[in-house]
mmCIF file of C-alpha atoms in Angstrom:
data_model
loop_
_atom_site.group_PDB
_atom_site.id
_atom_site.type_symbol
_atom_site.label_atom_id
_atom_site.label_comp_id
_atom_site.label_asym_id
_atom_site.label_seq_id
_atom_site.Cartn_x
_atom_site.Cartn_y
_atom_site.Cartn_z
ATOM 1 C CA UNK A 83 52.005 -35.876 9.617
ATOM 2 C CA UNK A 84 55.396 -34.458 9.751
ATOM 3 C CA UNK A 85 57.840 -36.427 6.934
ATOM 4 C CA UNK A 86 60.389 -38.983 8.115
ATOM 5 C CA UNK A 87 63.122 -37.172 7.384
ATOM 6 C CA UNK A 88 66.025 -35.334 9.096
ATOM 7 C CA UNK A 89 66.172 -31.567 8.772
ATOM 8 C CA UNK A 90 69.651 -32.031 6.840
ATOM 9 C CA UNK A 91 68.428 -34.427 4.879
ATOM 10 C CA UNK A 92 66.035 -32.304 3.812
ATOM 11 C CA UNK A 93 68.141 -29.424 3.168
ATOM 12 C CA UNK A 94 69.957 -31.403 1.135
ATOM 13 C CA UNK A 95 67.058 -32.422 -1.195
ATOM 14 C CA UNK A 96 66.013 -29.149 -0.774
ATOM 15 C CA UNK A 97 69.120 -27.461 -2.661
ATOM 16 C CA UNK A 98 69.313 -30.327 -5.092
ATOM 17 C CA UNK A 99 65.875 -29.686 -6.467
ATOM 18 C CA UNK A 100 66.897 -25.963 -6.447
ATOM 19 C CA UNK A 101 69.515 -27.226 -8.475
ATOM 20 C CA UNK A 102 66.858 -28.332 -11.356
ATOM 21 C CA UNK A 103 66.863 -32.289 -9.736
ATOM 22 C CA UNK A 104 63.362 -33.176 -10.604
ATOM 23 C CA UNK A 105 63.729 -37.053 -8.970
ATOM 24 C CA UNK A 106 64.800 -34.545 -5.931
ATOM 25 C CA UNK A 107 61.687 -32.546 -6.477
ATOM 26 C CA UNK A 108 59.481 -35.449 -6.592
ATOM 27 C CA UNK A 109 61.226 -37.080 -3.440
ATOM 28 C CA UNK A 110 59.548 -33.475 -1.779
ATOM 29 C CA UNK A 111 56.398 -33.976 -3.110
ATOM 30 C CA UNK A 112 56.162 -37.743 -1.842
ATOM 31 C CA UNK A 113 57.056 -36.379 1.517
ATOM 32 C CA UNK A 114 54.807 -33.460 1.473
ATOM 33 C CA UNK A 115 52.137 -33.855 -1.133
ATOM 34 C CA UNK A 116 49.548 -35.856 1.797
ATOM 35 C CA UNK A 117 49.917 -33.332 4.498
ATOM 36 C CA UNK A 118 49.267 -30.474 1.790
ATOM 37 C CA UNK A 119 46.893 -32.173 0.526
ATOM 38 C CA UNK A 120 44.779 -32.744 3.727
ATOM 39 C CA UNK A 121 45.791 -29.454 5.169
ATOM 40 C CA UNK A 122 43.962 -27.766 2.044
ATOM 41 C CA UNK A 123 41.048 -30.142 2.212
ATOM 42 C CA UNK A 124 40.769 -28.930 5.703
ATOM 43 C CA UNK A 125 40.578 -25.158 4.631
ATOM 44 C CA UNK A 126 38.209 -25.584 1.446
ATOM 45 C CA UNK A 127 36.372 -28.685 1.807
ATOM 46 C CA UNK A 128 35.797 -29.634 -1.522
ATOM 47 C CA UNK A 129 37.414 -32.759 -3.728
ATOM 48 C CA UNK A 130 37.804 -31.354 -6.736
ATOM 49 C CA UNK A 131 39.531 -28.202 -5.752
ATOM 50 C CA UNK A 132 41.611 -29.721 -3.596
ATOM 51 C CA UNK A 133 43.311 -31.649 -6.576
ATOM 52 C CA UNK A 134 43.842 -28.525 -8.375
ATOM 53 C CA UNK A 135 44.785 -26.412 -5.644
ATOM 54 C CA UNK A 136 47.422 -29.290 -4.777
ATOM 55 C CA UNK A 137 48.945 -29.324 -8.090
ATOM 56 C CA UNK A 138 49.103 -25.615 -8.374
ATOM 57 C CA UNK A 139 50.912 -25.702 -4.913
ATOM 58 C CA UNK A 140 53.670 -27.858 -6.211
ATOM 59 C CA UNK A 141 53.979 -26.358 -9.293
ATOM 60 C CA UNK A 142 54.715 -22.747 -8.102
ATOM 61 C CA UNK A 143 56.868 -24.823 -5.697
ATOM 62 C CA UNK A 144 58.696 -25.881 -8.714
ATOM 63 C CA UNK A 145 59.092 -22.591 -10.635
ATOM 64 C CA UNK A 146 59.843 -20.363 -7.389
ATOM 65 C CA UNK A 147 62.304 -23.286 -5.407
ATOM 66 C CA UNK A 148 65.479 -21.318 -7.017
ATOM 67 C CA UNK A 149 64.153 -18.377 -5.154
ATOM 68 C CA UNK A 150 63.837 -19.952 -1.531
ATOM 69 C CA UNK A 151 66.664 -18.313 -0.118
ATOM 70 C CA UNK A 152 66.838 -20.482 3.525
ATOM 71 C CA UNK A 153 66.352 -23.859 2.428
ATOM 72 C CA UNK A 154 65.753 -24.887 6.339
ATOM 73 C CA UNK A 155 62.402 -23.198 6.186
ATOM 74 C CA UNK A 156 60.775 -25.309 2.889
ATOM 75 C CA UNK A 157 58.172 -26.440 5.194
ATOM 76 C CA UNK A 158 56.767 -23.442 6.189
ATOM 77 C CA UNK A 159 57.548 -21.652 2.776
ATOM 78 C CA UNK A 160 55.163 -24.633 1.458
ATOM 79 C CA UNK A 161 52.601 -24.008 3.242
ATOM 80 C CA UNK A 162 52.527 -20.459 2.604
ATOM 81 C CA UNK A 163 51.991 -21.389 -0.835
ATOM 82 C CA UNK A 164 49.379 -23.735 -0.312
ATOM 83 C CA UNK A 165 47.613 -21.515 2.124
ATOM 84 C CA UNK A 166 47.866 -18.471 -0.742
ATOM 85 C CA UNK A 167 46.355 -20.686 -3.422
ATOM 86 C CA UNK A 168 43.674 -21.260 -1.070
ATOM 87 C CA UNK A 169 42.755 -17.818 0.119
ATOM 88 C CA UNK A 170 43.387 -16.837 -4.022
ATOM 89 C CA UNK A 171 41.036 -19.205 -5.012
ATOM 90 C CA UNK A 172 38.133 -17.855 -1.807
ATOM 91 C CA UNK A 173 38.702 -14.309 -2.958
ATOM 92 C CA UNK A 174 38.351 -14.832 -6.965
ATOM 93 C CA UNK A 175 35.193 -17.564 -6.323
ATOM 94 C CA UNK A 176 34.135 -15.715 -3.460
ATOM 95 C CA UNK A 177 31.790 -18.757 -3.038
ATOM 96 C CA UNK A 178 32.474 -18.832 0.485
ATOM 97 C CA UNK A 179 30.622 -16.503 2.952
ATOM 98 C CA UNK A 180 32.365 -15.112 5.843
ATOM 99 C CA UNK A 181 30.429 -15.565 8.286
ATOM 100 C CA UNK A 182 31.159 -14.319 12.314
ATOM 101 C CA UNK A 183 32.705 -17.080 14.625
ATOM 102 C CA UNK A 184 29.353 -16.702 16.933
ATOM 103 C CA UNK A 185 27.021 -17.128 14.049
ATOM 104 C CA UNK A 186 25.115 -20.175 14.269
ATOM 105 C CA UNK A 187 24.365 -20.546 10.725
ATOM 106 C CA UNK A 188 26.411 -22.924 9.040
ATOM 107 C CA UNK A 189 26.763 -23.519 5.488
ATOM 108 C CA UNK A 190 26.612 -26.901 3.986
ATOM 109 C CA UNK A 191 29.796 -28.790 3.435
ATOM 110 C CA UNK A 192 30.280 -31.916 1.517
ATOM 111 C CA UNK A 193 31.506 -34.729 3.892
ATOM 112 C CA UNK A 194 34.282 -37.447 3.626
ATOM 113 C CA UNK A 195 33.619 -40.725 5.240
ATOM 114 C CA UNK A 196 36.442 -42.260 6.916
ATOM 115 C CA UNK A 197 36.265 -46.386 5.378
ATOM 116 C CA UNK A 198 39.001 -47.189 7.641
ATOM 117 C CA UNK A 199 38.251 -45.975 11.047
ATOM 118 C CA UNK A 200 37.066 -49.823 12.646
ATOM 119 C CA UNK A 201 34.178 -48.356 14.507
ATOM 120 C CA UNK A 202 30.980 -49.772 15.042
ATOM 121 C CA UNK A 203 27.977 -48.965 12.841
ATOM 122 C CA UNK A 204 26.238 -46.976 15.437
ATOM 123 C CA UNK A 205 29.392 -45.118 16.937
ATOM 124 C CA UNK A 206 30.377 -44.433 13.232
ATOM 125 C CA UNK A 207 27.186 -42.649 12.304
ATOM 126 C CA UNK A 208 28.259 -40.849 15.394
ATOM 127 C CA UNK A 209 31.422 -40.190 14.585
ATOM 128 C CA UNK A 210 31.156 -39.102 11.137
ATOM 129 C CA UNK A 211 28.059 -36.913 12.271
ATOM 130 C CA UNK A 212 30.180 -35.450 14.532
ATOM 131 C CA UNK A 213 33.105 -35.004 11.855
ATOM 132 C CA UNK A 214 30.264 -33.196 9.804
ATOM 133 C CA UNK A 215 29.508 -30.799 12.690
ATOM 134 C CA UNK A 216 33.039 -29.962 12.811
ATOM 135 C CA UNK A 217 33.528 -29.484 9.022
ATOM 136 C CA UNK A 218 30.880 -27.248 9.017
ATOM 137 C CA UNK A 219 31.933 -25.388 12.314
ATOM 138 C CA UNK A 220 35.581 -24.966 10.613
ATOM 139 C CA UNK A 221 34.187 -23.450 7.058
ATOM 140 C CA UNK A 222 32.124 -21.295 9.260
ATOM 141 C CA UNK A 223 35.087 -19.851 10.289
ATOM 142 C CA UNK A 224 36.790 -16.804 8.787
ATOM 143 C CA UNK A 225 39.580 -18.128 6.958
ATOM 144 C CA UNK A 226 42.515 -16.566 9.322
ATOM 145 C CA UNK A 227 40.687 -18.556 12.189
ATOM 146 C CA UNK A 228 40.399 -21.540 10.108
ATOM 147 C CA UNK A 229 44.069 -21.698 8.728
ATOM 148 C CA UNK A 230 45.663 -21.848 12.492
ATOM 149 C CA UNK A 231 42.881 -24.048 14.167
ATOM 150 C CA UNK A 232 43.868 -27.063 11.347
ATOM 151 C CA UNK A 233 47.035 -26.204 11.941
ATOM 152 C CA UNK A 234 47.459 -26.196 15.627
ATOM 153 C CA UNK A 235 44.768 -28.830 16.410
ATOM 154 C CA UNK A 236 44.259 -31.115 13.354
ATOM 155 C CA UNK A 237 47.595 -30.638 12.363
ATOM 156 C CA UNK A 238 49.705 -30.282 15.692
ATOM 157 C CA UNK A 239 52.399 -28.043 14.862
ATOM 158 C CA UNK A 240 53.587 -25.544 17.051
ATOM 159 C CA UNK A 241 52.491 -22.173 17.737
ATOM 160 C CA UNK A 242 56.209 -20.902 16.578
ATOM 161 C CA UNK A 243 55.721 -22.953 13.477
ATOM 162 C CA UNK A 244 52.168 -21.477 12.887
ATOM 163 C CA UNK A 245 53.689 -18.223 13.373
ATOM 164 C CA UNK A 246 55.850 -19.134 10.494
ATOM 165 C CA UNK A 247 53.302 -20.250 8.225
ATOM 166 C CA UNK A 248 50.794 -17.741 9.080
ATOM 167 C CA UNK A 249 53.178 -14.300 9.402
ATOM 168 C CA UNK A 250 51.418 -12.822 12.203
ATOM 169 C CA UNK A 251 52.361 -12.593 15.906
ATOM 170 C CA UNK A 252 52.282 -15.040 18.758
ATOM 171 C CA UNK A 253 49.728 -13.281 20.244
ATOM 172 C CA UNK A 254 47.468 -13.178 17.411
ATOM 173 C CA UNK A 255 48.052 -16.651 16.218
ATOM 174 C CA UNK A 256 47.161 -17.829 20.070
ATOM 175 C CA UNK A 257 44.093 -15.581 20.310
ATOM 176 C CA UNK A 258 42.897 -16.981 16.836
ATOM 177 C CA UNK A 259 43.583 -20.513 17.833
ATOM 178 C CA UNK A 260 41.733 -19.410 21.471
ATOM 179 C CA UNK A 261 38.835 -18.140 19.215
ATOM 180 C CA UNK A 262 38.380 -20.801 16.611
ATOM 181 C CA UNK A 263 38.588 -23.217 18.915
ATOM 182 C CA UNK A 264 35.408 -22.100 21.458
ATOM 183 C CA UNK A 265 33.622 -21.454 18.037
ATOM 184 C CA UNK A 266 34.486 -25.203 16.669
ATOM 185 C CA UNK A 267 33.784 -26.861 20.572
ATOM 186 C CA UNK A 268 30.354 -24.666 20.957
ATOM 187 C CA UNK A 269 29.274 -26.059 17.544
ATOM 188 C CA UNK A 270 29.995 -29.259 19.131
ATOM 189 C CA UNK A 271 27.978 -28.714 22.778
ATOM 190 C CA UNK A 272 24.943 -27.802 20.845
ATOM 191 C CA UNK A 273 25.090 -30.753 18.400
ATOM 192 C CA UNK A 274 25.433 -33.431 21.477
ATOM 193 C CA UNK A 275 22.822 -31.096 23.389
ATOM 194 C CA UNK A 276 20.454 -31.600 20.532
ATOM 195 C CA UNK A 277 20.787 -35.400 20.458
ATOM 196 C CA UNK A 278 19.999 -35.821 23.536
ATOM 197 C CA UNK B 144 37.199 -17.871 34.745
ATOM 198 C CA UNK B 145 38.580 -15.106 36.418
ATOM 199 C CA UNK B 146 42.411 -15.808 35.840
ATOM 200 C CA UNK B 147 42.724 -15.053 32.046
ATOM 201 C CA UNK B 148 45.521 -17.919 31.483
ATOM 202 C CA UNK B 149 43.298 -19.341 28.768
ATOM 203 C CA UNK B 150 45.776 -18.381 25.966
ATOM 204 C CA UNK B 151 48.459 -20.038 28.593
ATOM 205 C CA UNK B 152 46.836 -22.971 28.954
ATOM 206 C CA UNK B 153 45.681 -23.577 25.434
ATOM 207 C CA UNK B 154 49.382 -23.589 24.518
ATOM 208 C CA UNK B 155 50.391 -25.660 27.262
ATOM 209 C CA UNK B 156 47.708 -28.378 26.081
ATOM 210 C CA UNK B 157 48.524 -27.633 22.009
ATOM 211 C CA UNK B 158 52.233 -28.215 23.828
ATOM 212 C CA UNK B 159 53.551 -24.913 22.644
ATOM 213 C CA UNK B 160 54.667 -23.463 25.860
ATOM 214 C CA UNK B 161 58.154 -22.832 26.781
ATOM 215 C CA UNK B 162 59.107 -25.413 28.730
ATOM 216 C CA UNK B 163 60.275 -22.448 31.794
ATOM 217 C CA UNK B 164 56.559 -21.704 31.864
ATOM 218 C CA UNK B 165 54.681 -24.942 31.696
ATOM 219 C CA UNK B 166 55.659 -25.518 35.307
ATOM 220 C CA UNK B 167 54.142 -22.471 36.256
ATOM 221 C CA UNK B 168 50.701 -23.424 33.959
ATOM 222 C CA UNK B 169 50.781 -27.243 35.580
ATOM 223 C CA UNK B 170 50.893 -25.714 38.991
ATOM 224 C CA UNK B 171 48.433 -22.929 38.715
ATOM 225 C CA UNK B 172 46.010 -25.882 37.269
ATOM 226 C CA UNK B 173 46.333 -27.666 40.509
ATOM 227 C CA UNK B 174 45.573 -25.029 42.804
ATOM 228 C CA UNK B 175 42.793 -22.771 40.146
ATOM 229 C CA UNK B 176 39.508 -25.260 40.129
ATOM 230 C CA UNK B 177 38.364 -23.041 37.306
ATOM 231 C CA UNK B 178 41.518 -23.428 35.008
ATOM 232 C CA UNK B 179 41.373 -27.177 35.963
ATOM 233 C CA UNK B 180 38.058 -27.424 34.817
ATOM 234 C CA UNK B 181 38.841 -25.047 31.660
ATOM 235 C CA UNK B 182 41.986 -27.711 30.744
ATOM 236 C CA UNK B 183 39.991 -30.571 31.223
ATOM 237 C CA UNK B 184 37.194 -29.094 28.379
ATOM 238 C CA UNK B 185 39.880 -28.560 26.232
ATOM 239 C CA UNK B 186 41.421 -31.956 27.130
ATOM 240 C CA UNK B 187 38.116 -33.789 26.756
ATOM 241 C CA UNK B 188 37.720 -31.524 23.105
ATOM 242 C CA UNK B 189 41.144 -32.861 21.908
ATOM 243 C CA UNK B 190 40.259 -36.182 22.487
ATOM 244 C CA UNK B 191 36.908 -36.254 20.468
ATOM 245 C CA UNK B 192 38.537 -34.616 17.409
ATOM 246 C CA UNK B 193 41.111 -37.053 17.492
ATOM 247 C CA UNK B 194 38.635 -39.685 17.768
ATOM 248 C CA UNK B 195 36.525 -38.427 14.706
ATOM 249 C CA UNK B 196 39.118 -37.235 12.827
ATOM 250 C CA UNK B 197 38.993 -39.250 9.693
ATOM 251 C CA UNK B 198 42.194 -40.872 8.119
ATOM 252 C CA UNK B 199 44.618 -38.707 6.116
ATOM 253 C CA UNK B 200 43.441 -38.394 2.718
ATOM 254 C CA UNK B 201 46.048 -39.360 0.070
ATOM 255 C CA UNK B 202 46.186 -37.395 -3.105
ATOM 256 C CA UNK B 203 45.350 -39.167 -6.605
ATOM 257 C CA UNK B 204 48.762 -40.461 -8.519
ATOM 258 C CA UNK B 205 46.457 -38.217 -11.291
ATOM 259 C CA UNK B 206 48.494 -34.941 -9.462
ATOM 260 C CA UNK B 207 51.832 -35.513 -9.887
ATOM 261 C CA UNK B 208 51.530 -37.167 -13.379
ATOM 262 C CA UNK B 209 50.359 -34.098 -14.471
ATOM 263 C CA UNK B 210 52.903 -31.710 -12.395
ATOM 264 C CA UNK B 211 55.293 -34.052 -14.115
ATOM 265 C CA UNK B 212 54.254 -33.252 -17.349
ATOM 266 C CA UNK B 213 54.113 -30.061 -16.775
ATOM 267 C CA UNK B 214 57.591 -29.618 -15.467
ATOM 268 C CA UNK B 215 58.780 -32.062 -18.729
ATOM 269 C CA UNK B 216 57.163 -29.414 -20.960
ATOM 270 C CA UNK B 217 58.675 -26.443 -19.222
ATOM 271 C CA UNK B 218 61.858 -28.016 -19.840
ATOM 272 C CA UNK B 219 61.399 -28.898 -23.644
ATOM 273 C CA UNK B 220 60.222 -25.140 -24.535
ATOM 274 C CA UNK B 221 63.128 -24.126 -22.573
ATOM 275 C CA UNK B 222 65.579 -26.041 -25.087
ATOM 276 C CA UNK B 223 63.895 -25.001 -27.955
ATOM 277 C CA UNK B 224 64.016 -21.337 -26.947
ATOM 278 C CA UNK B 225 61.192 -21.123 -24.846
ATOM 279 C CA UNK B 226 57.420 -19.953 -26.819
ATOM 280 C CA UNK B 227 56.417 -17.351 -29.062
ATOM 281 C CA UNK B 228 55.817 -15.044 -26.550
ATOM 282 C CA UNK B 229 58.917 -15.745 -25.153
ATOM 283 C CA UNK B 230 61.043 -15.504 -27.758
ATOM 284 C CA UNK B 231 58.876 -12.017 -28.259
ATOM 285 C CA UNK B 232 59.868 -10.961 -25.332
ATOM 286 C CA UNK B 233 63.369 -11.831 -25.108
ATOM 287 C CA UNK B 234 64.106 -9.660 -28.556
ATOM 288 C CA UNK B 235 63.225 -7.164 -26.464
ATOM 289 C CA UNK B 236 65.733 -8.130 -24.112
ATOM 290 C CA UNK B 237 68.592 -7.972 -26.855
ATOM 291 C CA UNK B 238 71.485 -6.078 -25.584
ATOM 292 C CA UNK B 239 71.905 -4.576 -29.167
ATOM 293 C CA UNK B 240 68.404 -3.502 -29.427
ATOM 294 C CA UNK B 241 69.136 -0.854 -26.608
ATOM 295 C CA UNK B 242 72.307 0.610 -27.979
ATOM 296 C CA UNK B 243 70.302 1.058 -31.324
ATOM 297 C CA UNK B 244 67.190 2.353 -29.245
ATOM 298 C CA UNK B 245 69.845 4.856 -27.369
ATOM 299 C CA UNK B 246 71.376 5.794 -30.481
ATOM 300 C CA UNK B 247 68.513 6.797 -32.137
ATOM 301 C CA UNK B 248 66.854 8.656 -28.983
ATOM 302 C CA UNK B 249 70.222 10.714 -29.025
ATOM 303 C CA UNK B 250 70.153 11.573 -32.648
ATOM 304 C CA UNK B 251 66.474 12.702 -31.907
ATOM 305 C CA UNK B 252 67.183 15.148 -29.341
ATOM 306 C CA UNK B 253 69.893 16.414 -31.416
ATOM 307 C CA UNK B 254 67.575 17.025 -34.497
ATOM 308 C CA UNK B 255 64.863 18.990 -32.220
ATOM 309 C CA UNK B 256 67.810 21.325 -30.519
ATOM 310 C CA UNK B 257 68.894 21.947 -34.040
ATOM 311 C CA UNK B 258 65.694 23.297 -35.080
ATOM 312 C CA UNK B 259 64.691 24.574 -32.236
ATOM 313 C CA UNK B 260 68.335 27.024 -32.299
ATOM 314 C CA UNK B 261 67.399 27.552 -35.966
ATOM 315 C CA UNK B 262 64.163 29.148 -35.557
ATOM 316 C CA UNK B 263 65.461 30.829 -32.328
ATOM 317 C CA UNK B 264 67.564 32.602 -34.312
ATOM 318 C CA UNK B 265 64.796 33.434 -37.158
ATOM 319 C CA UNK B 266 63.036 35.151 -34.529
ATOM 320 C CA UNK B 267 65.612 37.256 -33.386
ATOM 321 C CA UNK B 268 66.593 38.070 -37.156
ATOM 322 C CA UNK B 269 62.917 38.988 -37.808
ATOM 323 C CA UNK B 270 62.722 41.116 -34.309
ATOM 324 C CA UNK B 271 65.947 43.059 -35.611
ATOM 325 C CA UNK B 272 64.361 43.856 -38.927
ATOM 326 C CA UNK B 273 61.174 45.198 -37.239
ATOM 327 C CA UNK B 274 63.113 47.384 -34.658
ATOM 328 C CA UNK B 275 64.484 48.577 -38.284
ATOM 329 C CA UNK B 276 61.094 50.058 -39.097
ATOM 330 C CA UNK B 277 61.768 52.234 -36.063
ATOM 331 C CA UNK B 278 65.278 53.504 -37.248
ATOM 332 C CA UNK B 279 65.367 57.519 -36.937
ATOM 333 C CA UNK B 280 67.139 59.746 -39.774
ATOM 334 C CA UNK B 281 67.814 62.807 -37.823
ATOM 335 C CA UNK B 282 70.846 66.100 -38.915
ATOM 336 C CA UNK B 283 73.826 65.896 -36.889
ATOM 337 C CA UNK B 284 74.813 67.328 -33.918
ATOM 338 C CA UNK B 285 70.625 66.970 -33.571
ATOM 339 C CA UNK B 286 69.287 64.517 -30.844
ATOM 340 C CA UNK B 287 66.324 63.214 -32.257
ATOM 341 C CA UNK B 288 65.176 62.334 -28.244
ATOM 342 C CA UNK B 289 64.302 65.526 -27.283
ATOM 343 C CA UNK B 290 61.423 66.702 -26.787
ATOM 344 C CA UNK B 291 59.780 69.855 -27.536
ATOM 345 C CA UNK B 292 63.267 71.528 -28.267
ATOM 346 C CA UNK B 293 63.560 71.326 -24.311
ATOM 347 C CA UNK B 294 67.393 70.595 -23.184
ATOM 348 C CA UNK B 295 66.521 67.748 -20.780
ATOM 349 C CA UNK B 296 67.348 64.705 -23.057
ATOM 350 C CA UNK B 297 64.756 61.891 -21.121
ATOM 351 C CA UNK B 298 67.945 59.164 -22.076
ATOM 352 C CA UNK B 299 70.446 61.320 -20.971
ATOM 353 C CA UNK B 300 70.084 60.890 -17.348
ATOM 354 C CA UNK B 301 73.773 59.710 -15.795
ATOM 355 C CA UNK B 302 76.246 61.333 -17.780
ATOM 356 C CA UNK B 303 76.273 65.315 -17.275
ATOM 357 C CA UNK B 304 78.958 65.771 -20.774
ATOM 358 C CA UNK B 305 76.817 62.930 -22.827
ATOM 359 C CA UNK B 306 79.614 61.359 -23.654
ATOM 360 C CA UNK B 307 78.323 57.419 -23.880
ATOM 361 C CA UNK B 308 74.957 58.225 -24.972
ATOM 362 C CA UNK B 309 73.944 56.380 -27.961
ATOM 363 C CA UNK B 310 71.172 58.695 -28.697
ATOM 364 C CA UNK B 311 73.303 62.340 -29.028
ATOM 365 C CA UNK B 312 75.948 62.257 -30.900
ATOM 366 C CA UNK B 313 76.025 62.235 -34.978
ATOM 367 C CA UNK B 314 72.028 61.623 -34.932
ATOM 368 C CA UNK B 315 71.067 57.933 -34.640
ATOM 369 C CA UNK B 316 71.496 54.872 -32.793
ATOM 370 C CA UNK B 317 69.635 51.776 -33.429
#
């Protein structure tokens, strides 16, 4: 997920779209645009949004890039942004309900097959049930739980980089993950426990 | 699990331990059965979201066409002087516009101290003229102050020869 890219390199592009480059600017949002796209999918869930929310990631990207003062830490100041128009967009809607990481109810979230996965039929209806018990596990989730489980889990990064993203402390950001994570694997135990 | 290393060993599995304490985690999972069988979970948890995670979704071309149009827009209105509102806005930020605003906020206070010392000083003229009313014709060598013929003067009260009183000698004082 991460781009293939050196951290000079990137610095570099980094202060030449700063600079007003927009073939610099869209170089970033090759590189970036798929993980920010997936990483808000993750949080909201829903197609259409996610377009939007996308574009109005890059595009305060584009306004505010003069104002990134350390252009080593783009990647993290990105997803800030993303992460903001996400939690902007949950507070104006307020469509989704907050519900506690032990609550069994689960609202219903629109599911993305995977075309491309090369499973067999019967292990795919698994899978993607599976994918569907996780989906709605995540937007179970408060959205400070949800944020650093796709980040850690889905999206491997580091706890430090997490930190980063996130702004709160080690500690929280590992007893969030710690949290989020029993919630999303107890969603999964009862799901398997009910098949069987 | 009695040991409370979860947060530990969560790291060490999401491979965001420092690498001085992941010893320490890999040992204590060999000799703990219950952290061992707390890793493996997690392990065995990884695993089936990485085998149901679905592929990476790839955003529409649709996105950056428009952010592109967008940012080709931006740049026009910013050669042509920006929009209305901008230009609105920015002849408020003309450098002559606050001189003259400063100019005109000084010659304002000026004008209300002016009045305000004008009728200041009709006030006090007025005040005079009625402390005129009380003006006391009275014959010389006569202090007007006494009372009831008694030689106590009520005004005369430091100075044993009078000399310095305003109200003794050749009859009145205002």
């Amino acid at each position: 997920m991460s781009a293939e890219i050196s951290d000079k390199e990137l610095e570099e592009l980094v202060v030449r779209a700063q600079q007003g480059s927009v073939a610099d600017f869209q170089r970033l949002y090759t590189l970036y645009s798929r993980p920010i796209y997936n990483f808000i999918w993750r949080l909201i869930n829903s197609p259409s949004e996610v377009e939007d929310l996308t574009q109005e990631t890059f595009m305060k990207v584009y306004s505010e890039l003069p104002n990134l003062r350390e252009p080593s830490q783009f990647k993290y100041w990105l997803y800030r942004i993303a992460r903001n128009e996400v939690y902007q967009l949950l507070r104006r809607t307020k469509r989704k309900p907050e519900v506690s990481i032990d609550n069994e109810e689960m609202p219903f979230v629109e599911f993305v097959p995977d075309e491309n996965s090369g499973l067999d039929p019967e292990e795919r209806i698994l899978s993607d049930e599976l994918n569907q018990v996780i989906n709605k596990a995540l937007m179970s989730l408060k959205p400070k739980y949800r944020d650093v489980f796709v980040l850690a889990v889905i999206e491997k990064m580091s706890y430090e980089e997490i930190t980063n993203i996130v702004g709160r402390s080690l500690l929280s950001v590992k007893t969030d993950i710690y949290r989020a994570r029993l919630a999303v694997k107890e969603a999964v135990n009862n799901y398997m426990q009910g098949r069987r | 699990m009695s040991c409370k290393r979860e947060f530990d060993i969560l790291a060490f599995l999401d491979g965001s331990l420092p690498e001085s304490r992941s010893s320490g985690v890999q040992a204590h999972l060999e000799s703990c059965p219950d952290c061992a069988a707390f890793h493996e979970e997690q392990v065995a948890f990884n695993d089936l979201l990485t085998a149901v995670e679905p592929q990476p979704l790839t955003p529409p071309d649709e996105i950056w066409s428009r952010i592109e149009a967008s940012i080709i827009e931006s740049q026009s209105e910013e050669r042509a002087g920006g929009t209305f509102l901008d230009r609105f806005v920015d002849f408020f930020r003309m450098p002559q516009l606050g001189y003259g605003f400063a100019a005109g906020l000084l010659l304002m206070i000026t004008g209300i101290v002016a009045v305000h010392t004008q009728q200041s000083s009709q006030v006090v003229n007025q005040t005079l003229a009625e402390l005129d009313r009380f003006s006391i014709e009275a014959p010389a060598g006569e202090n007007p102050f006494l009372i009831n013929g008694s030689d106590e003067n009520p005004f005369f009260i430091f100075e044993e020869d009078g000399e310095g009183n305003p109200f003794r000698v050749g009859g009145v004082k205002k």
